[in-house]
XYZ file of C-alpha atoms in Angstrom:
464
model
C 11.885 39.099 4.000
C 11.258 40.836 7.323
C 12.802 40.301 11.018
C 9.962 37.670 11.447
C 10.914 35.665 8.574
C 14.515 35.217 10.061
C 13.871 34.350 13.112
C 11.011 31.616 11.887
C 14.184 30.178 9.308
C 16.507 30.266 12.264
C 13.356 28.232 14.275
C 12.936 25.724 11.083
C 16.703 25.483 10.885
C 17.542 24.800 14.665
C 14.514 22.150 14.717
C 15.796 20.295 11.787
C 19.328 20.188 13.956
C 17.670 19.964 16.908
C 15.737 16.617 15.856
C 18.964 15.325 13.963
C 20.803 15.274 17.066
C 17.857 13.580 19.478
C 18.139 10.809 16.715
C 21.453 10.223 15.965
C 23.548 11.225 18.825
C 24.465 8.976 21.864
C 21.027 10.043 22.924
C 19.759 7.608 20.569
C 16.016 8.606 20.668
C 12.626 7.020 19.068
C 12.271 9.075 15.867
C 8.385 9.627 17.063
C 9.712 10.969 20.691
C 12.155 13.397 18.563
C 9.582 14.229 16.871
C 7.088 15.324 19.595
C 9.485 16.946 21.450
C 10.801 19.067 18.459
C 7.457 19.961 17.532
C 6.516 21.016 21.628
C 10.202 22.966 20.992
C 9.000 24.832 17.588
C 5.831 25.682 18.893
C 7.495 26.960 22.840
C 9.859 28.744 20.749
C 7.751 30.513 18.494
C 4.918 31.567 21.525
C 2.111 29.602 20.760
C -0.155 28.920 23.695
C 0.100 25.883 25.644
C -3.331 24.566 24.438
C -3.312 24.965 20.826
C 0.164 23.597 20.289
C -1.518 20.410 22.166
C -4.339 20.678 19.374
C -2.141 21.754 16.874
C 0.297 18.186 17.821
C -2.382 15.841 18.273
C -4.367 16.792 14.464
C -1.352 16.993 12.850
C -0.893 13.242 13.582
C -4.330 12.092 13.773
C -4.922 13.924 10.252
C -1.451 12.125 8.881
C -2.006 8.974 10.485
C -5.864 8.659 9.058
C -4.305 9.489 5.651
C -1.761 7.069 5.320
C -1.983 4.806 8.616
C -4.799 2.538 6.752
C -2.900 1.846 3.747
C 0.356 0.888 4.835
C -1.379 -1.162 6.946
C -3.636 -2.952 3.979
C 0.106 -3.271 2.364
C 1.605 -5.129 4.807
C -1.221 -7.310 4.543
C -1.280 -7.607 0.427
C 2.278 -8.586 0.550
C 2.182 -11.073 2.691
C -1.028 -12.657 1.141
C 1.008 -12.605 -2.231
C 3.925 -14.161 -0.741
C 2.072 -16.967 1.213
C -0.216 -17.446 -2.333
C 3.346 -18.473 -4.238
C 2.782 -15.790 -6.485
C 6.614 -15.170 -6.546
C 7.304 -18.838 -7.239
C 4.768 -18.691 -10.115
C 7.288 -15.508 -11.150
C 10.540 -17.127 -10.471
C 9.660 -19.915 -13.096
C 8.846 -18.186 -15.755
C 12.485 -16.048 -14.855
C 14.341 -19.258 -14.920
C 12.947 -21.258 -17.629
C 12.623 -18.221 -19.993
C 15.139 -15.810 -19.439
C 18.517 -15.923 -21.384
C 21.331 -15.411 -18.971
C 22.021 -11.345 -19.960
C 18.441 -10.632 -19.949
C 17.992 -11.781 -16.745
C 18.756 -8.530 -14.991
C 16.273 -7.056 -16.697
C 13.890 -9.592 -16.127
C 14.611 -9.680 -12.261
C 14.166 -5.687 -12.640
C 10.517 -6.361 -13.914
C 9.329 -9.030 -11.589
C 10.754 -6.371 -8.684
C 8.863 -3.774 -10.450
C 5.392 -5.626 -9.797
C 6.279 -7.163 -6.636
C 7.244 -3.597 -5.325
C 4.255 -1.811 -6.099
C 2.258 -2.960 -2.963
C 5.164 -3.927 -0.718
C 7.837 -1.968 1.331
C 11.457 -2.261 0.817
C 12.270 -4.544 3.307
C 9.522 -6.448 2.866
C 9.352 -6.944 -1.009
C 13.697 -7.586 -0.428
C 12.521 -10.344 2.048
C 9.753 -11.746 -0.276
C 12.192 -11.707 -3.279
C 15.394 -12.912 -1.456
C 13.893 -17.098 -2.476
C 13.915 -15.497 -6.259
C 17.268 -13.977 -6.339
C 19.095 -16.850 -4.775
C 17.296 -19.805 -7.195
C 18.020 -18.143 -10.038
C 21.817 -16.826 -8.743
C 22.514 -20.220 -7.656
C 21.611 -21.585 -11.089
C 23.559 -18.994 -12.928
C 26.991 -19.239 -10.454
C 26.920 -22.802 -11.434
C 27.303 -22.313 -15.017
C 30.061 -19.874 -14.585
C 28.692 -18.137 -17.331
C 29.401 -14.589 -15.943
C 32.725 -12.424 -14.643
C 31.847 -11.847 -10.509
C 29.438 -12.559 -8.596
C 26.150 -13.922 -9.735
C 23.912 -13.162 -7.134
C 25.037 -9.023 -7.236
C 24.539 -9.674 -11.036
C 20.743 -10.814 -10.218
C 20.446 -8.841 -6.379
C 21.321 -5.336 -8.153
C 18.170 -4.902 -10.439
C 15.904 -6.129 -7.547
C 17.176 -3.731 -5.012
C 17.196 -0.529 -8.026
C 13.263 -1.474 -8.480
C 12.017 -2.223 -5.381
C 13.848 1.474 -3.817
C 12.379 3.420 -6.854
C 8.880 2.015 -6.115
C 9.302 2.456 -2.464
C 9.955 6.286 -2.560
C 8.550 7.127 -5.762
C 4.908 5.189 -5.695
C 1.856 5.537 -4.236
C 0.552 3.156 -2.128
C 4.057 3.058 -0.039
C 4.086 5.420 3.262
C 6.554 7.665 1.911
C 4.809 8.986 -1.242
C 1.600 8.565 0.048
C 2.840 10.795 3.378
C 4.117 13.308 0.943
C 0.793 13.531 -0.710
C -1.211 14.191 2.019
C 1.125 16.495 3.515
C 0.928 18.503 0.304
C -2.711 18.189 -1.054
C -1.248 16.708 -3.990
C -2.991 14.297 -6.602
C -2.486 10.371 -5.729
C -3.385 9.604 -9.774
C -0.926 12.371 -10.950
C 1.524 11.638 -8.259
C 1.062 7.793 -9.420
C 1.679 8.074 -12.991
C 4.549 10.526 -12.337
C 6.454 8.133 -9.757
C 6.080 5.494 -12.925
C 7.636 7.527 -15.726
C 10.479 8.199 -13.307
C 10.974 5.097 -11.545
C 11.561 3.666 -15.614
C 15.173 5.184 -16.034
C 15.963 5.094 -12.463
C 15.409 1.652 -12.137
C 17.608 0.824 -15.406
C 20.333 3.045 -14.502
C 20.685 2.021 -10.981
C 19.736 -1.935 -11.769
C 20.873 -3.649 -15.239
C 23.306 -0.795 -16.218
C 25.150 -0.342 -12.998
C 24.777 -4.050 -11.712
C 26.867 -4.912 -15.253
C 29.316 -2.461 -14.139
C 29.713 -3.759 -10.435
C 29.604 -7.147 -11.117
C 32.675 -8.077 -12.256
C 34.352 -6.090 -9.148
C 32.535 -8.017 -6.442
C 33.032 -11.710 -5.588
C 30.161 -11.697 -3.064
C 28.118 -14.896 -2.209
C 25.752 -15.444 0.836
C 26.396 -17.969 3.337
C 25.386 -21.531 2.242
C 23.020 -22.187 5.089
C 21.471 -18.598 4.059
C 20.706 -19.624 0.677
C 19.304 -23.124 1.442
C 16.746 -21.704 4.569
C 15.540 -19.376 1.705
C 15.429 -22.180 -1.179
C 13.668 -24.264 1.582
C 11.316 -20.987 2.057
C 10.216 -20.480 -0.969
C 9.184 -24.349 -1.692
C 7.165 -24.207 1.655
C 5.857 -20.696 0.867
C 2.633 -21.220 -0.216
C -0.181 -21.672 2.172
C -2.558 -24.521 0.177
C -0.110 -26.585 -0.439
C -0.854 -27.005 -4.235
C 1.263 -25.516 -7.411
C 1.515 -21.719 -7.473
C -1.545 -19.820 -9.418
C -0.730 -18.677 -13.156
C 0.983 -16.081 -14.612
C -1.681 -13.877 -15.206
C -3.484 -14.394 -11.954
C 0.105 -13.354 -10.345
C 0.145 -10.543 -11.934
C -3.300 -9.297 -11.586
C -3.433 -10.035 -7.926
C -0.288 -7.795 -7.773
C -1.421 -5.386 -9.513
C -4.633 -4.733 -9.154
C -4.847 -1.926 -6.439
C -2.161 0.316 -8.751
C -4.995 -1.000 -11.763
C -7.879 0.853 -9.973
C -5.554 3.824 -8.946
C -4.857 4.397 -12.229
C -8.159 3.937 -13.571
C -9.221 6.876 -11.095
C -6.531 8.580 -12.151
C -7.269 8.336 -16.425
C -10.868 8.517 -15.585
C -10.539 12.088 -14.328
C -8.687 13.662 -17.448
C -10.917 12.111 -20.131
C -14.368 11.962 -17.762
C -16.620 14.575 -17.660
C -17.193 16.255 -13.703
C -20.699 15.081 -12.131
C -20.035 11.159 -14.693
C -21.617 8.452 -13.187
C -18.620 6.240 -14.369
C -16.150 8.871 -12.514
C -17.672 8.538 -9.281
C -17.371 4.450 -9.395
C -13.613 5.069 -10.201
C -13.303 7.707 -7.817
C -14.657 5.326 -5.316
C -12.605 2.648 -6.555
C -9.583 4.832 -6.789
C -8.999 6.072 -3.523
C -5.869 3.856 -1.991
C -7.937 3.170 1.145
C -10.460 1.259 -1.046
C -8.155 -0.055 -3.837
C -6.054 -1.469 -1.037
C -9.381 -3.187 0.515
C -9.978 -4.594 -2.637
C -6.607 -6.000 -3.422
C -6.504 -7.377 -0.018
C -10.258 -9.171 -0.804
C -9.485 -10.541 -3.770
C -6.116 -12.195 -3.307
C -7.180 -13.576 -0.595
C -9.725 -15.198 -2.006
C -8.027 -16.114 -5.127
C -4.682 -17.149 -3.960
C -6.047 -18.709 -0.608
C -9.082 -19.300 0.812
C -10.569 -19.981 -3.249
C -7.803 -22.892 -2.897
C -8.370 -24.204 0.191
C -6.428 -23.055 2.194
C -6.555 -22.535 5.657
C -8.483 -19.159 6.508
C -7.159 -19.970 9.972
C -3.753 -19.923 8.475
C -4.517 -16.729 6.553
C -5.612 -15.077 9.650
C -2.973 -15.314 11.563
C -0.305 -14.571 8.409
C -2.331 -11.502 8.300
C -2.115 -10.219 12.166
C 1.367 -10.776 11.842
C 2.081 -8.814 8.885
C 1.091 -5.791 10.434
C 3.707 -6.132 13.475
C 6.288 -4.703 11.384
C 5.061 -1.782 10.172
C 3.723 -0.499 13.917
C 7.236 1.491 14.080
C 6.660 3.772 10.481
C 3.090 4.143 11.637
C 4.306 6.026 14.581
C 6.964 8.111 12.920
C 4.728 8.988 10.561
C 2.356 10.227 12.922
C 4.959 11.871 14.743
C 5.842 13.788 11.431
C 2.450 14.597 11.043
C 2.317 16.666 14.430
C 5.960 18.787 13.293
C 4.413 19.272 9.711
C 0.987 20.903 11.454
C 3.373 22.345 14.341
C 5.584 24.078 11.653
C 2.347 25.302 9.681
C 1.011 26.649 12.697
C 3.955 28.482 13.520
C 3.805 30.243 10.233
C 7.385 28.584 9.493
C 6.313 27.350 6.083
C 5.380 31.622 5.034
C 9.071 32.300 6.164
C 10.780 29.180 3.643
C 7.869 30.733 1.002
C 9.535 34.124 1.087
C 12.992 32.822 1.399
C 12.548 30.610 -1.968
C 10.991 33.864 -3.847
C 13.665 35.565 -2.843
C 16.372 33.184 -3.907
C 14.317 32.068 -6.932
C 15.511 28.384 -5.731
C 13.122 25.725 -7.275
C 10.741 24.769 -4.743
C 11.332 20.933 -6.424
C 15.005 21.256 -5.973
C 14.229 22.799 -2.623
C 12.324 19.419 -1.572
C 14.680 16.693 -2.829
C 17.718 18.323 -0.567
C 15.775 18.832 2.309
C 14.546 15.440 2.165
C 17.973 14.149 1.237
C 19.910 15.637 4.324
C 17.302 14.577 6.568
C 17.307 11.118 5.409
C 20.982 10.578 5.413
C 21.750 12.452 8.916
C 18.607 10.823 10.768
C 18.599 6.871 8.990
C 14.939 7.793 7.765
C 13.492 7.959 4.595
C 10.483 8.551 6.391
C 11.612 11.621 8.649
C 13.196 13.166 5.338
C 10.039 12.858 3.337
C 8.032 14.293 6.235
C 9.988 17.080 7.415
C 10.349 18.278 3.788
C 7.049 17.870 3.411
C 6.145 19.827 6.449
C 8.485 22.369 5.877
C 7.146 22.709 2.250
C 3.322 22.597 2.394
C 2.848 26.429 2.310
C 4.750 26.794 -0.800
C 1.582 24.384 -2.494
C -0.822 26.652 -1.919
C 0.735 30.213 -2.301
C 2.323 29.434 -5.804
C -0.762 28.047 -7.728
C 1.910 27.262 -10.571
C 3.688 24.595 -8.301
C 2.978 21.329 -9.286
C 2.025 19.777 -5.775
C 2.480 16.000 -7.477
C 5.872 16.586 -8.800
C 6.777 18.192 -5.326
C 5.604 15.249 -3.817
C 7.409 12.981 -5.900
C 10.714 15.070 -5.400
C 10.468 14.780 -1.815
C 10.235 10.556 -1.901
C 12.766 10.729 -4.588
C 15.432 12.687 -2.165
C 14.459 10.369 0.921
C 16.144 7.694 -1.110
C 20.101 9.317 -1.543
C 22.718 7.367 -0.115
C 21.065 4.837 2.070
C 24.053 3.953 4.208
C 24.691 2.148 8.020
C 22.088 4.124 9.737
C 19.252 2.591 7.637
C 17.458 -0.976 8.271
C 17.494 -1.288 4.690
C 21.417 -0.999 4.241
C 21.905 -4.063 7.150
C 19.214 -6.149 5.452
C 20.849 -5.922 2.482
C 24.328 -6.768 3.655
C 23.485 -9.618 6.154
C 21.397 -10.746 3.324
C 24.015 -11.216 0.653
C 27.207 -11.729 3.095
C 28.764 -8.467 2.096
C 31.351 -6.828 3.566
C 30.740 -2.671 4.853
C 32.273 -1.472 1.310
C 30.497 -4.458 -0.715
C 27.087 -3.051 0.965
C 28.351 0.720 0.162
C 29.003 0.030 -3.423
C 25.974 -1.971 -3.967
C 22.647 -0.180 -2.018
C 24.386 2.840 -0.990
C 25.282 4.063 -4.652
C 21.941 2.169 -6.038
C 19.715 4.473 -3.809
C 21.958 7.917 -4.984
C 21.655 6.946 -8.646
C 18.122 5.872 -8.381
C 17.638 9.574 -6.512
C 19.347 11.580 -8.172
C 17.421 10.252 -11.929
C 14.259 10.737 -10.460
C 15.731 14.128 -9.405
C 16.321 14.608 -13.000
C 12.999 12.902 -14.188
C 11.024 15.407 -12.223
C 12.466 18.796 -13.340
C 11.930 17.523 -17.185
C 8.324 16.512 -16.382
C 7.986 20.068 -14.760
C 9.135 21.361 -17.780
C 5.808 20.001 -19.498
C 1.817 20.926 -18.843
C 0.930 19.391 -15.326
C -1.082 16.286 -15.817
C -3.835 17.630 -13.851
């Protein structure tokens, strides 16, 4: 390390505490106006020319946004079709009817699992909340359990739908990782599974049985009818909800052709016909699309439902997601800003130097940012920024795994300055420590296993 490596750490370092402050002080400023501003800072800072730090600002988040903006957005829309199409009622009566009462965390884990895979945490929390409270309700009325039924059911829900949302491809998070880093969405994919597995049974069924008996939380009354009066109104043709197997395919069915891209390329040979329909197929723009198409058309409009109906569901599920959009674009600008700036050569050296893990590296930066700004998303793309030179100086980091370290840090201690904490809380009709000791401590265990999960799948041949 040279004189010009310190001062570019000292410029990464004071724009990390620079944007932490625009955020969370009294200042209280838009993450994506911290953002810009940081990045105009770095670049002022470090002497690059008025006019390519504009350039350098405005790719970084077109490039980002193009990346990722399209698929977040084709999300929004999937889970909303899926909720409208009473694919979670079709789920939650299978749960009840089925389940015996101390597999149902486990069961509530899995329907989570597949209901998270296209939808954000709030989102797929929201969809679920009809499911959690029919079967809690059911199960506080038998008194067959010690505490509170619905953190006995809530608990595995909230474990599997965090672990999908920073650990999955197609949620923003990992998929703004990825394209920060070059990494490989099939790799990245089938590495967020194996390590959302344990994570999601350590932070759901394990710890919920642990919890449970301490907490005597239940939501308010008119809370849990509005949602049991939700969820019988939920679906838009009016008519009982699909199958079982139609649920589940229209759920999964983007992941299906993501992974199918992602198989096809280990055991296909380059210049296959096949591989270039699954490479087609596979890329999360088009799966997405797809998805989107055919639930529509299977849960809906093949129905008859009203396409009018469908329409408007559809314009309106985008509304919410117009805020992460614009962070992530305004991440996008300070990752290319940073990389510009040469900042990412300065953290190469420092982590050659130090020999510190460049995975390890990427969880805690992720991790501090997330807990001091309120944002998984800032955390996973500042670290990413920060990061992105390491991918291609060190050919023997594996960009996927770094990638998935960065979502899985994003996730630690998800606490008061998050949406998802307050959702979660107003939700059930916890108290501040009820909230703390449910998705607070979820999010660190789920975190810290994936944590764990990467650095023993790092310890193996790369999957690609």
């Amino acid at each position: 390390m040279n004189s010009s490596d310190i001062a570019l750490l000292a410029t990464a370092l004071g724009s990390v505490i620079f944007l932490v402050v625009l955020i969370v002080s009294r200042i209280r400023l838009h993450p994506l106006l911290a953002l810009i501003i940081t990045s105009i800072g770095v670049g002022l800072v470090t002497g690059m020319p008025g006019e390519k730090l504009i350039k350098s600002i405005e790719a970084g988040a077109g490039h980002t946004l193009g990346a990722v903006g399209l698929v977040v957005a084709l999300g929004a829309m999937l889970g909303r079709i899926l909720a409208a199409g009473g694919v979670t009622e079709s789920i939650a009566n299978l749960i009840i009817t089925r389940t015996s009462t101390r597999m149902l965390p486990w069961a509530m884990a899995g329907a989570a699992f597949i209901i998270g895979i296209p939808m954000f945490f709030e989102v797929g929390l929201v969809v679920l909340l009809p499911l959690i409270f029919s079967v809690a309700r059911k199960l506080d009325e038998t008194g067959s359990i010690k505490g509170s039924a619905y953190v006995y059911v809530g608990v595995p829900v909230i474990a599997a739908l965090a672990s999908m949302h920073g650990m999955v491809p197609p949620h923003p998070g990992p998929l703004t990782a990825i394209a920060s880093l070059n990494a490989n969405i099939g790799a990245t994919m089938l590495y967020g599974f194996i390590a959302a597995i344990p994570a999601i049974i350590l932070g759901g069924p394990v710890y919920g049985a642990i919890v449970t008996p301490r907490l005597k939380v239940k939501p308010d009354q008119g809370l849990i009818d509005q949602f049991s009066q939700d969820a019988a109104e939920g679906a838009s043709t009016g008519k009982a909800p699909p199958s079982l197997g139609l649920s589940l395919l229209t759920a999964l069915l983007p992941a299906l052709l993501m992974l199918c891209h992602a198989v096809a390329e280990l055991v296909l040979p380059k210049g296959s016909a096949l591989l270039s329909i699954t490479d087609f197929l596979g890329d999360p723009g088009i799966a997405m699309l797809v998805g989107v198409l055919f639930a529509a058309w299977t849960l809906i409009i093949g129905r008859g439902g009203n396409s009018e109906l469908l329409r408007t569901q559809l314009s309106a599920s985008v509304k919410p997601i117009a805020n992460v959009l614009l962070i992530i674009a305004g991440g996008g600008a300070f990752q290319h800003v940073l990389g510009d700036a040469k900042v990412g050569d300065a953290i190469m050296h420092l982590s050659q130097q130090f020999s510190l893990s460049p995975l390890l590296l990427g969880w805690i930066i992720s991790m501090l940012l997330s807990v001091s700004t309120g944002s998984a998303t800032v955390g996973i793309v500042g670290a990413s920024g920060l990061l992105a030179p390491l991918v291609g100086h060190d050919p023997s980091l594996n960009a996927s795994l770094l990638a998935l370290s960065v979502g899985c840090g994003s996730l630690f201690f998800n606490y008061a300055n998050h949406a998802g904490f307050w959702l979660v809380k107003e939700s059930f009709g916890m108290t501040m420590g009820e909230a703390t000791a449910t998705i607070s401590i979820i999010q660190s265990i789920v975190s810290v296993v994936g944590l764990v999960m990467v650095l023993l799948m790092n310890l193996a041949p790369p999957l690609v």
